[in-house]
Short mmCIF file of C-alpha atoms in Angstrom, two decimals:
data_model
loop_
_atom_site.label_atom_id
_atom_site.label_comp_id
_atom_site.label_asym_id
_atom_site.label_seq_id
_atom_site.Cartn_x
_atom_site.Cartn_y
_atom_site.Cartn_z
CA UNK A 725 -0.50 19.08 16.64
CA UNK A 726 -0.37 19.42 12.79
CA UNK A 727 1.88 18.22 10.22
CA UNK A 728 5.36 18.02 10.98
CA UNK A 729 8.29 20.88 10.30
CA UNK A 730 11.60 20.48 8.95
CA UNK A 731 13.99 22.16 11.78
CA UNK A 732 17.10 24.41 10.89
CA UNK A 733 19.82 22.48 12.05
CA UNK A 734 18.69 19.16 11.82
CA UNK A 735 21.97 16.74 11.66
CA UNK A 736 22.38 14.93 8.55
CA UNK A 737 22.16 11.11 8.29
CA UNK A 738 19.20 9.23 8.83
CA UNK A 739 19.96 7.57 12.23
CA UNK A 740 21.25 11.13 13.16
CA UNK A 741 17.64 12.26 13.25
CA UNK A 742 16.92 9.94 16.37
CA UNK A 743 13.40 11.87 17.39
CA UNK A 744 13.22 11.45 13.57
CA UNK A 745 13.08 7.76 13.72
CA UNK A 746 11.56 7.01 16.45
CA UNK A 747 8.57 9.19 15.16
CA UNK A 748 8.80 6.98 11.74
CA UNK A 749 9.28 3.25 13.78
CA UNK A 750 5.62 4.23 15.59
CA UNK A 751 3.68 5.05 12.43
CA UNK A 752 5.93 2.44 10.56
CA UNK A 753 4.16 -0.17 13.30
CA UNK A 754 0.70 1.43 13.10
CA UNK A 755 0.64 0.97 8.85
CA UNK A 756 2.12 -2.63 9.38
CA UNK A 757 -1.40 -3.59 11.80
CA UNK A 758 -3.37 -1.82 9.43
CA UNK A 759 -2.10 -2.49 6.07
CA UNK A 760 -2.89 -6.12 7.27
CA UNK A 761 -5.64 -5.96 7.33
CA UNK A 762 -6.15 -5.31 3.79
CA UNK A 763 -4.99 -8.48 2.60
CA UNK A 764 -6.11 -10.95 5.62
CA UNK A 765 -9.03 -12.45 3.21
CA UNK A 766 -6.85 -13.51 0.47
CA UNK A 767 -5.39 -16.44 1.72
CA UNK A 768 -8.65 -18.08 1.97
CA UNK A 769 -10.48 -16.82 -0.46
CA UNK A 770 -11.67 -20.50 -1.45
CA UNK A 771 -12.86 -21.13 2.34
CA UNK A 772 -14.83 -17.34 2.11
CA UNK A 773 -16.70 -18.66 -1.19
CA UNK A 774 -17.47 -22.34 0.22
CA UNK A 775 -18.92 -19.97 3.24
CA UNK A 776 -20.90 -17.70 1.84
CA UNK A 777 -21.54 -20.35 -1.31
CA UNK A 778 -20.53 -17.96 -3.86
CA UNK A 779 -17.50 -17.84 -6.55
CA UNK A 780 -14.24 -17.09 -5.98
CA UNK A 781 -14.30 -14.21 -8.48
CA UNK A 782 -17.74 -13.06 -6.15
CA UNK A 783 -15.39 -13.56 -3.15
CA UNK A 784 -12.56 -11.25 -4.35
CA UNK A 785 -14.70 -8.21 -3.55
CA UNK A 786 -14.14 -8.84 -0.01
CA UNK A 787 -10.35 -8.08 -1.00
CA UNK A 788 -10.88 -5.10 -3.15
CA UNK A 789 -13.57 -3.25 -1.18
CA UNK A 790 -10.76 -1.88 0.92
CA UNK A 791 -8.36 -0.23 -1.37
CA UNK A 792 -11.53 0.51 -3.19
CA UNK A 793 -12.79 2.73 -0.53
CA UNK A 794 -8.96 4.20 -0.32
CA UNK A 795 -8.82 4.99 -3.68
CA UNK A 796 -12.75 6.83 -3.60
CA UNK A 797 -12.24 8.51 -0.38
CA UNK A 798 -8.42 9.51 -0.47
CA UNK A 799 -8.40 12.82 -1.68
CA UNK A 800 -11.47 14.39 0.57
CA UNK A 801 -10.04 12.80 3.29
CA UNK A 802 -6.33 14.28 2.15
CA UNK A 803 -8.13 17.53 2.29
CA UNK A 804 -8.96 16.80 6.08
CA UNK A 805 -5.44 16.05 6.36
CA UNK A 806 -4.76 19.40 5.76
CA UNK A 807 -6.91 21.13 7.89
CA UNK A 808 -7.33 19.14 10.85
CA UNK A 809 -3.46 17.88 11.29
CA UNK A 810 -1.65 14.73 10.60
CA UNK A 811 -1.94 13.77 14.28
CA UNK A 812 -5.75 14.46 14.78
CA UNK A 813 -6.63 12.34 11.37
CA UNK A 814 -4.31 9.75 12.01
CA UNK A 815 -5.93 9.35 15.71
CA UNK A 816 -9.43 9.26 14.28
CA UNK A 817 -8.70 6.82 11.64
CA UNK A 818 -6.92 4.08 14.40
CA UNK A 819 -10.67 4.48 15.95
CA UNK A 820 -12.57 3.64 12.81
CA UNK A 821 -10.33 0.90 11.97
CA UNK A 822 -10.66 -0.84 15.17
CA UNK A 823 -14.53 -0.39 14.58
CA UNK A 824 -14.97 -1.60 11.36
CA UNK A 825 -12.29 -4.65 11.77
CA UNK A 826 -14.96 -5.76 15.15
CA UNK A 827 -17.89 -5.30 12.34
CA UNK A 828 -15.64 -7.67 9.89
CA UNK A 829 -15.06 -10.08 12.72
CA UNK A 830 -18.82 -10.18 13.83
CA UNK A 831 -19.87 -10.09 9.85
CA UNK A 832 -17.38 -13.05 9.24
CA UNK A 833 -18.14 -15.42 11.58
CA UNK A 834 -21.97 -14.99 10.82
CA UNK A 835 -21.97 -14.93 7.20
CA UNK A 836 -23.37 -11.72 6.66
CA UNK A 837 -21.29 -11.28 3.24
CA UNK A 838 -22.71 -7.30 2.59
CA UNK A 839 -22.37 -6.33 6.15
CA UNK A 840 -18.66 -7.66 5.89
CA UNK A 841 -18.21 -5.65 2.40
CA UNK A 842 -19.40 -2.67 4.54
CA UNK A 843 -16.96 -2.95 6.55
CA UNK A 844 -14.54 -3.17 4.70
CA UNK A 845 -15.23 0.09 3.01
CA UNK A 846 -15.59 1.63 6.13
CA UNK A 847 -12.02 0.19 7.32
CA UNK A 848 -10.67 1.63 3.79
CA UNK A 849 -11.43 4.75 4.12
CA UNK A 850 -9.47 5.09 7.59
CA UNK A 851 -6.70 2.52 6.44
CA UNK A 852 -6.14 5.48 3.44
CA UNK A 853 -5.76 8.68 6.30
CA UNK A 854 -3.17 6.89 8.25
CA UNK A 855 -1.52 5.70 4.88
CA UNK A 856 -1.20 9.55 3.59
CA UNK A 857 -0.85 11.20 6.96
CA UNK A 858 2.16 9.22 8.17
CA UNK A 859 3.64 9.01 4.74
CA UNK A 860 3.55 13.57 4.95
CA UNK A 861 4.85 13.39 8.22
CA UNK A 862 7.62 10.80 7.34
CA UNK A 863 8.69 13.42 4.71
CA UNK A 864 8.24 16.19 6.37
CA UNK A 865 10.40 15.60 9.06
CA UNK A 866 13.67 14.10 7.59
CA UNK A 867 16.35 16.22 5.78
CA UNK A 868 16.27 16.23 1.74
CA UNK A 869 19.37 13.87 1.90
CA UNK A 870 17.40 11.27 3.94
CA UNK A 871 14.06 11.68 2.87
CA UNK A 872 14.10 8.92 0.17
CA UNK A 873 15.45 6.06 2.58
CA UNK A 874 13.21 7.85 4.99
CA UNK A 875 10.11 6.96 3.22
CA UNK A 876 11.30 4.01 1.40
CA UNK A 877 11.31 2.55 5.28
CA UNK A 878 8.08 3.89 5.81
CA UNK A 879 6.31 2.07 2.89
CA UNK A 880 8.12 -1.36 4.01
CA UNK A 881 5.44 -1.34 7.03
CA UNK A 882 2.68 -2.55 3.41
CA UNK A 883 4.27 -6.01 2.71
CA UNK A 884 5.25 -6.27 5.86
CA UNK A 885 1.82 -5.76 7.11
CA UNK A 886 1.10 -7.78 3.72
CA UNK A 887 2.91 -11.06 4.61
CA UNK A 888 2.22 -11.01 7.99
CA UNK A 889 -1.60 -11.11 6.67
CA UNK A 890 -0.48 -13.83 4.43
CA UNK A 891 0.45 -16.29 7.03
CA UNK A 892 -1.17 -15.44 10.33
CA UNK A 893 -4.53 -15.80 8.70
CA UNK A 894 -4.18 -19.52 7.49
CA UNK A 895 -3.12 -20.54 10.80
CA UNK A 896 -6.06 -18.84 13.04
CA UNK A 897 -8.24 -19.74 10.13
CA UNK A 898 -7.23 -23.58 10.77
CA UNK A 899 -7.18 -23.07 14.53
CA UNK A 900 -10.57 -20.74 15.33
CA UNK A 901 -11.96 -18.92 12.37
CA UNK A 902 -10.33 -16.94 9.29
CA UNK A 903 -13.03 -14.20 10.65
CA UNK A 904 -11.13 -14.19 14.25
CA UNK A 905 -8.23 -12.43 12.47
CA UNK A 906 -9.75 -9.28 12.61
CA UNK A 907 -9.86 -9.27 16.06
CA UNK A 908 -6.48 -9.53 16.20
CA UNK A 909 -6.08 -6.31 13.98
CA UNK A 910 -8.26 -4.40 16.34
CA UNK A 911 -6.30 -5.21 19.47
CA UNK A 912 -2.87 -4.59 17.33
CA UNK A 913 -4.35 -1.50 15.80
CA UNK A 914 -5.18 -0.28 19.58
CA UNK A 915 -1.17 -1.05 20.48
CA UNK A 916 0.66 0.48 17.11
CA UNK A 917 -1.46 3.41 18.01
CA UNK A 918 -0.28 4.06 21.86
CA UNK A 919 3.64 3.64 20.82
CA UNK A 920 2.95 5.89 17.93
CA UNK A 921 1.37 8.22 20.50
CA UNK A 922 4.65 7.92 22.39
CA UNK A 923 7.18 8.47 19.30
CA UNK A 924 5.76 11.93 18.75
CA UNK A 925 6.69 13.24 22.94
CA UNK A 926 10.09 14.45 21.15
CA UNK A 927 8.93 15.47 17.44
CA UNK A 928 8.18 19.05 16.66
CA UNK A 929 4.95 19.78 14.75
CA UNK A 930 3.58 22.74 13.13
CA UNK A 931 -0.04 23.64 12.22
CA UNK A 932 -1.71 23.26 8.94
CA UNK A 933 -2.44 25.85 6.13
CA UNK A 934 -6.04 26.60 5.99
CA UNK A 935 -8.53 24.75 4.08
CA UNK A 936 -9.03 27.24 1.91
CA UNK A 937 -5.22 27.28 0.66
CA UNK A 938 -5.45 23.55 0.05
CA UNK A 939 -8.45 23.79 -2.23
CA UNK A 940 -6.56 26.75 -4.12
CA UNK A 941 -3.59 24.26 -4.40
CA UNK A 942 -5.23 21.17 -6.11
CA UNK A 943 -5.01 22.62 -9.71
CA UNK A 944 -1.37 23.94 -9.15
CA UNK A 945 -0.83 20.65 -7.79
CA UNK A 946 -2.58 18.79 -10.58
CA UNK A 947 -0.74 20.91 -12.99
CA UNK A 948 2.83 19.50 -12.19
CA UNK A 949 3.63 17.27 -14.65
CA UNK A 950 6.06 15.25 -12.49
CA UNK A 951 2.62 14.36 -9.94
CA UNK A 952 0.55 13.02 -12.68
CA UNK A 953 3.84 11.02 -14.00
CA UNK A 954 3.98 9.91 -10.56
CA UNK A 955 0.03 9.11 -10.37
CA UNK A 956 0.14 7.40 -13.29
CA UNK A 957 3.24 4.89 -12.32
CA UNK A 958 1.89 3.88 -8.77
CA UNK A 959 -0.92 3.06 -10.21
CA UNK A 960 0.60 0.45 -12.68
CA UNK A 961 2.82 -0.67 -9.96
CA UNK A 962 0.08 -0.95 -7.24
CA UNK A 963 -1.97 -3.20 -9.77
CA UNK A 964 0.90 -5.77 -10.10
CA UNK A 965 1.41 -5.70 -6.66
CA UNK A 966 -2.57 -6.60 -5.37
CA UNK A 967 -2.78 -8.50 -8.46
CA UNK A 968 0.20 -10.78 -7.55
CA UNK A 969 -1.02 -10.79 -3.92
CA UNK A 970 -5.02 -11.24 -4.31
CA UNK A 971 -4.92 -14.43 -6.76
CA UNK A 972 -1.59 -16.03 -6.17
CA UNK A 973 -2.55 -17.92 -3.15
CA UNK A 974 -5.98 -19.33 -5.34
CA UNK A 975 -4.04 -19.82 -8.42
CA UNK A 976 -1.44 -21.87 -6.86
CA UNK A 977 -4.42 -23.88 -5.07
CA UNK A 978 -5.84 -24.66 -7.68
CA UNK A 979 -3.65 -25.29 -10.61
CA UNK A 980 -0.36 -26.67 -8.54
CA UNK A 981 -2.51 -28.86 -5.74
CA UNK A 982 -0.83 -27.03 -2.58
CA UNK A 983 -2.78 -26.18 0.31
CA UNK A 984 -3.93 -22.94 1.54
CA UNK A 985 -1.37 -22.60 3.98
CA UNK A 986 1.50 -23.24 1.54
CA UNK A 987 -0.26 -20.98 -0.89
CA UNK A 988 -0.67 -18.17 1.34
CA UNK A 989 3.47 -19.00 2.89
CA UNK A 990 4.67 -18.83 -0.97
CA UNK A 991 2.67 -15.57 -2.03
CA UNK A 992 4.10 -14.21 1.20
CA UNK A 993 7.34 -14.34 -0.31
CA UNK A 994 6.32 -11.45 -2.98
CA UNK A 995 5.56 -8.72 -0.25
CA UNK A 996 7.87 -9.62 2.43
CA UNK A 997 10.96 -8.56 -0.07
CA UNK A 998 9.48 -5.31 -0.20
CA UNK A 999 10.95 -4.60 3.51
CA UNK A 1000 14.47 -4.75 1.74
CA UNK A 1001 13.43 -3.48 -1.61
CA UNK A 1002 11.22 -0.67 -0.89
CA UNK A 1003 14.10 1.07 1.67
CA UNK A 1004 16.96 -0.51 -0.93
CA UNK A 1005 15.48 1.70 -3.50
CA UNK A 1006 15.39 4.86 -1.40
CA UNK A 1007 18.65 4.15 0.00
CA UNK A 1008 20.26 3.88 -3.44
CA UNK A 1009 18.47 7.01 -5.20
CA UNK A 1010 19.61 9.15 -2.22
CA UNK A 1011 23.26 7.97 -2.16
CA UNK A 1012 24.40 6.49 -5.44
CA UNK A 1013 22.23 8.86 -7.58
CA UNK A 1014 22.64 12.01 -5.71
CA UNK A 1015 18.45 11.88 -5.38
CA UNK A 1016 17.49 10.81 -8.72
CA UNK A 1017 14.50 9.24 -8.51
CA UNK A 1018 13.71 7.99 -12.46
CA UNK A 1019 16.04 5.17 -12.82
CA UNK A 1020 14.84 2.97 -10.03
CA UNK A 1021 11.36 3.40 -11.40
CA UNK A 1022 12.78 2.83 -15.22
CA UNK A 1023 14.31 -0.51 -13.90
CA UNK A 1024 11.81 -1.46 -11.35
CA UNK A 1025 9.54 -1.33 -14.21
CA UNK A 1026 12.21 -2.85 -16.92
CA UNK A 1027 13.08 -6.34 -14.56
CA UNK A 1028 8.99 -6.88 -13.87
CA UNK A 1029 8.03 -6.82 -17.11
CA UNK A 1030 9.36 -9.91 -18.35
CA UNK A 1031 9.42 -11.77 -14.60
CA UNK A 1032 5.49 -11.54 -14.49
CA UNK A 1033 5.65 -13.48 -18.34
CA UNK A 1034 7.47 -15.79 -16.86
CA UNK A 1035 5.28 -16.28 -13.78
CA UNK A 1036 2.74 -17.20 -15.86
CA UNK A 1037 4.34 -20.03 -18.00
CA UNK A 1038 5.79 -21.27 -14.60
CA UNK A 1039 5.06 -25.14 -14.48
CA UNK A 1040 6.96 -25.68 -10.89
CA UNK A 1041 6.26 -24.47 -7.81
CA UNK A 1042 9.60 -23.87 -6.68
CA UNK A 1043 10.69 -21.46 -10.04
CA UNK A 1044 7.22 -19.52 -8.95
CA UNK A 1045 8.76 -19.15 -5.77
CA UNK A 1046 11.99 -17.67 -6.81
CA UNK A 1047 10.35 -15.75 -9.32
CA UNK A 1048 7.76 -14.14 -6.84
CA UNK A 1049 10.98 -12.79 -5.10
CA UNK A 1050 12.22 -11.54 -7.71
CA UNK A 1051 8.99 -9.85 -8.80
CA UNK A 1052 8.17 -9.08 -5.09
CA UNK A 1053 11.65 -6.98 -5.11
CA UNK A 1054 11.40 -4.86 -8.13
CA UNK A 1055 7.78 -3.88 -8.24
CA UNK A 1056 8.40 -2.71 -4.93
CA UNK A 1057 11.42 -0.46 -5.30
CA UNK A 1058 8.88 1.72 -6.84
CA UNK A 1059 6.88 2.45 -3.67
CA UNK A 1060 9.20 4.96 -1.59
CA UNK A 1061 10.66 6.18 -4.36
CA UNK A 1062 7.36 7.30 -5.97
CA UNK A 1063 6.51 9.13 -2.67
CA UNK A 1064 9.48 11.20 -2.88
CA UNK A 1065 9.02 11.91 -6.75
CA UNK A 1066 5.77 13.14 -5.87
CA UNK A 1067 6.28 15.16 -2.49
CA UNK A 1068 9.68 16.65 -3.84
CA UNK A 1069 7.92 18.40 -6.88
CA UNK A 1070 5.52 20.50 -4.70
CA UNK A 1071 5.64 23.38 -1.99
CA UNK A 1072 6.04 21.67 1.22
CA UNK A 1073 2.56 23.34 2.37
CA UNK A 1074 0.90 21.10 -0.99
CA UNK A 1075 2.16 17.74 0.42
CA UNK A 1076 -0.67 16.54 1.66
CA UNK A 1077 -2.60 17.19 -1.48
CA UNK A 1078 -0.18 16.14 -3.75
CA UNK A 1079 0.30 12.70 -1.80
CA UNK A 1080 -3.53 12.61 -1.28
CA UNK A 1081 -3.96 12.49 -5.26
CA UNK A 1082 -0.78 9.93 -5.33
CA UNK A 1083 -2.65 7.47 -2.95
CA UNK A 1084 -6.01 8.42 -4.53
CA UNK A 1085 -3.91 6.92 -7.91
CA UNK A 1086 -2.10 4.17 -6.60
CA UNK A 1087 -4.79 2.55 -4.67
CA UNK A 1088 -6.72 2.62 -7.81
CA UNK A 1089 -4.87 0.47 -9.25
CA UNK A 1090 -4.44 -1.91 -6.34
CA UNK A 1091 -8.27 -2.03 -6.24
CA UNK A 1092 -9.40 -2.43 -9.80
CA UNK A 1093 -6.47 -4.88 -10.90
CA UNK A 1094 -8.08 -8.04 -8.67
CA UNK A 1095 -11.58 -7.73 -10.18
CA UNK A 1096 -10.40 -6.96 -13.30
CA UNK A 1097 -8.20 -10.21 -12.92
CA UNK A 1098 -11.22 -11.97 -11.67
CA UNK A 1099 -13.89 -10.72 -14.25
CA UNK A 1100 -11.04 -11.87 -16.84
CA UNK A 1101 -10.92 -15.63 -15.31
CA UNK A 1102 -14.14 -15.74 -15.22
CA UNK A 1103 -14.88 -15.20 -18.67
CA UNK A 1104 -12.24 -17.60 -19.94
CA UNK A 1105 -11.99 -19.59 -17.42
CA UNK A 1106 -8.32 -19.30 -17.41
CA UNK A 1107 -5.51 -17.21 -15.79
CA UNK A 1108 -3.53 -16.39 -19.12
CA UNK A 1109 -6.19 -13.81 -19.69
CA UNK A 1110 -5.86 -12.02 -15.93
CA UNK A 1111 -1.58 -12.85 -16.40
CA UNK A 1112 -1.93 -10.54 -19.83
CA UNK A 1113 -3.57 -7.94 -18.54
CA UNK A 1114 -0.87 -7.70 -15.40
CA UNK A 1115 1.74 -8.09 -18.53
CA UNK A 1116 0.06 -4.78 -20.23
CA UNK A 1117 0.39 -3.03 -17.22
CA UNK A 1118 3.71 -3.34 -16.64
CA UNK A 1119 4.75 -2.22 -20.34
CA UNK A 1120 2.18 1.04 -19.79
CA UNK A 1121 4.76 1.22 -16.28
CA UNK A 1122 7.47 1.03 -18.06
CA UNK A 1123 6.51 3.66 -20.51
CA UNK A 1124 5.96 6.11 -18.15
CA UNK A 1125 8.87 5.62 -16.40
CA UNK A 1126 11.10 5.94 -19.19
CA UNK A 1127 9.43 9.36 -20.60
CA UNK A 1128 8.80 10.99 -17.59
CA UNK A 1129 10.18 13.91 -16.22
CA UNK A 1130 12.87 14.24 -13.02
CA UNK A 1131 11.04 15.44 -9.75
CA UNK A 1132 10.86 18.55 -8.83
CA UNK A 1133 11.05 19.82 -12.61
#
């Protein structure tokens, strides 16, 4: 099995395509396990460093080594994509997750803080194949008029996974050990990957171009000025978005006195709204703006700008709260949308390239923004700093977004 095919008389609507969406609820359930596990050590990043006795800005790097490893390995591994199938990577990935999450658990729990950064990498690089493989078969197999919604759904499975990360790992870290919640991602990784297994009995699939194609593609792809617009903009937003998620939980620790648990419930808030935002946004460019995909980006970018000031000259923990929902919502309305920007300015036989180079971009951003953020704390010794730089990046967002061109142009 390959990458999937558009059929010829596929009905319109997106709960018309019912093999359709069952095929996108089992990946949607595989990313939420796995994108999970990106995030679990966030919440206790102060309980990693008193571990390990090392800073918290030391400590991030257990956070960023995963997207890290997405953003360094995405591409090759896109270029797998293409010549081994969606299915085949995908399958292969599940196995090295579950792998390197048992590794994290066993590194965890006996303070072995390189063999856990290992890990992590490893885990990274197969979190990034079943990121870019479901997201091309997601838009492969739904109808133009659906495809936006389609993978706006898709990319709620991140804060899901995200918040669920957020507050699971508190709890088994106060009950057992922080470390134990990586077992839990290799048994759920094991699961998602079964019921994905069974989504696909009633999806057709089509074989992949050769390998040689999709190296002659990468410049042509490169060359469309709508996928480096694209590149560019998930970038920004993925750096607000692990930015807001990596430090919030420390930063209201330790400037507003609430405990771990709290912290981690709170910063929750800003990726669980993605689930509504992320489809809400692909919902809206598909129907109200006859699939349009600039202006949700222009005002995703236009609403965070000023919300993330705000964030950081928050003196109560209850206006943070609100206002990480409202900057959890509009970052996010960026995510699907960006995918279809991207995919929908490319031959459909380029798709995996073009959303290998997208994730390559995007997870860039979500890895260098928390060590940039931390470097910047730790050479003040203050969050202003780490709150300008997030402010910078969502004007250089913003920009894009407004001079960019239409997809597909």
């Amino acid at each position: 099995m390959g990458a999937a095919t558009t059929s010829t008389s596929k009905p319109t609507g997106l709960l018309g395509q019912r093999s359709a969406v069952g095929c996108l609820l089992g990946v949607w359930l595989l990313s939420v396990v796995t994108q999970g596990y990106i995030i679990v050590p966030a919440s206790v990043l102060p309980i990693i460093s008193t571990e390990f006795a090392i800073p918290s800005s030391t400590a991030v790097l257990v956070v960023s080594a995963t997207p890290g490893a997405w953003a360094l390995t995405n591409f090759a591994f896109g270029v797998g994509i293409d010549t081994f199938g969606d299915v085949a990577s995908i399958i292969a990935a599940v196995f090295t997750v579950v792998g390197a999450a048992l590794l994290s658990w066993w590194a965890g729990s006996n303070q072995f803080f390189w063999l856990l950064i290992l890990a992590r990498i490893i885990a990274g690089a197969g979190i990034g194949i079943i990121w870019t493989a479901s997201a091309n078969v997601v838009g492969q197999i739904f109808t133009t008029d659906t495809r936006g919604t389609a993978l706006g759904v898709f990319t709620t499975s991140a804060p899901a996974g995200f918040a669920l990360g957020q507050i699971v790992t508190p709890a088994i870290a106060q009950g057992y050990s922080w470390a134990a919640t990586f077992l839990v991602v290799a048994a759920g990784s094991l699961l998602a990957l079964g019921l994905f297994w069974i989504s696909l009995w009633n999806v057709e699939l089509r074989d992949r171009e050769s390998a040689e194609n999709v190296f002659q593609n990468f410049w042509e792809v490169l060359g469309s000025r709508p996928v480096r617009f694209g590149c560019a903009m998930a970038f920004a937003a993925y750096s607000l978005y692990l930015f807001m998620n990596s430090w919030m939980p420390t930063y209201l620790a330790e400037n507003f006195e609430v405990s771990l648990a709290l912290g981690g419930l709170l910063s929750a808030l800003f990726p669980a709204v993605g689930i509504v935002s992320r489809a809400g946004g692909g919902y809206v460019s598909d129907r109200a703006l006859g699939q349009r995909r600039l202006p949700v980006l222009r005002a995703s970018f236009l609403v965070a700008l000023p919300v993330t000031v705000l964030v950081a000259y928050a003196t109560s923990v209850r206006l943070i709260a609100v206002l990480l929902i409202v900057a959890g919502f509009v970052i996010q309305l960026t995510f699907g949308i960006v995918y279809s920007y991207v995919q929908e300015s490319v031959p459909p036989d380029m798709s995996g390239t073009a959303l290998s180079l997208l994730g390559t971009a995007g997870v860039a951003g979500a890895f260098s923004a928390p060590l940039v953020a931390g470097a910047l704390i730790r050479v003040t010794d203050a969050y202003a700093t780490a709150f300008g730089y997030a402010v910078a990046i969502a004007v250089f967002g913003l920009g894009l977004a407004w001079f960019g061109p239409e997809s597909g142009t």
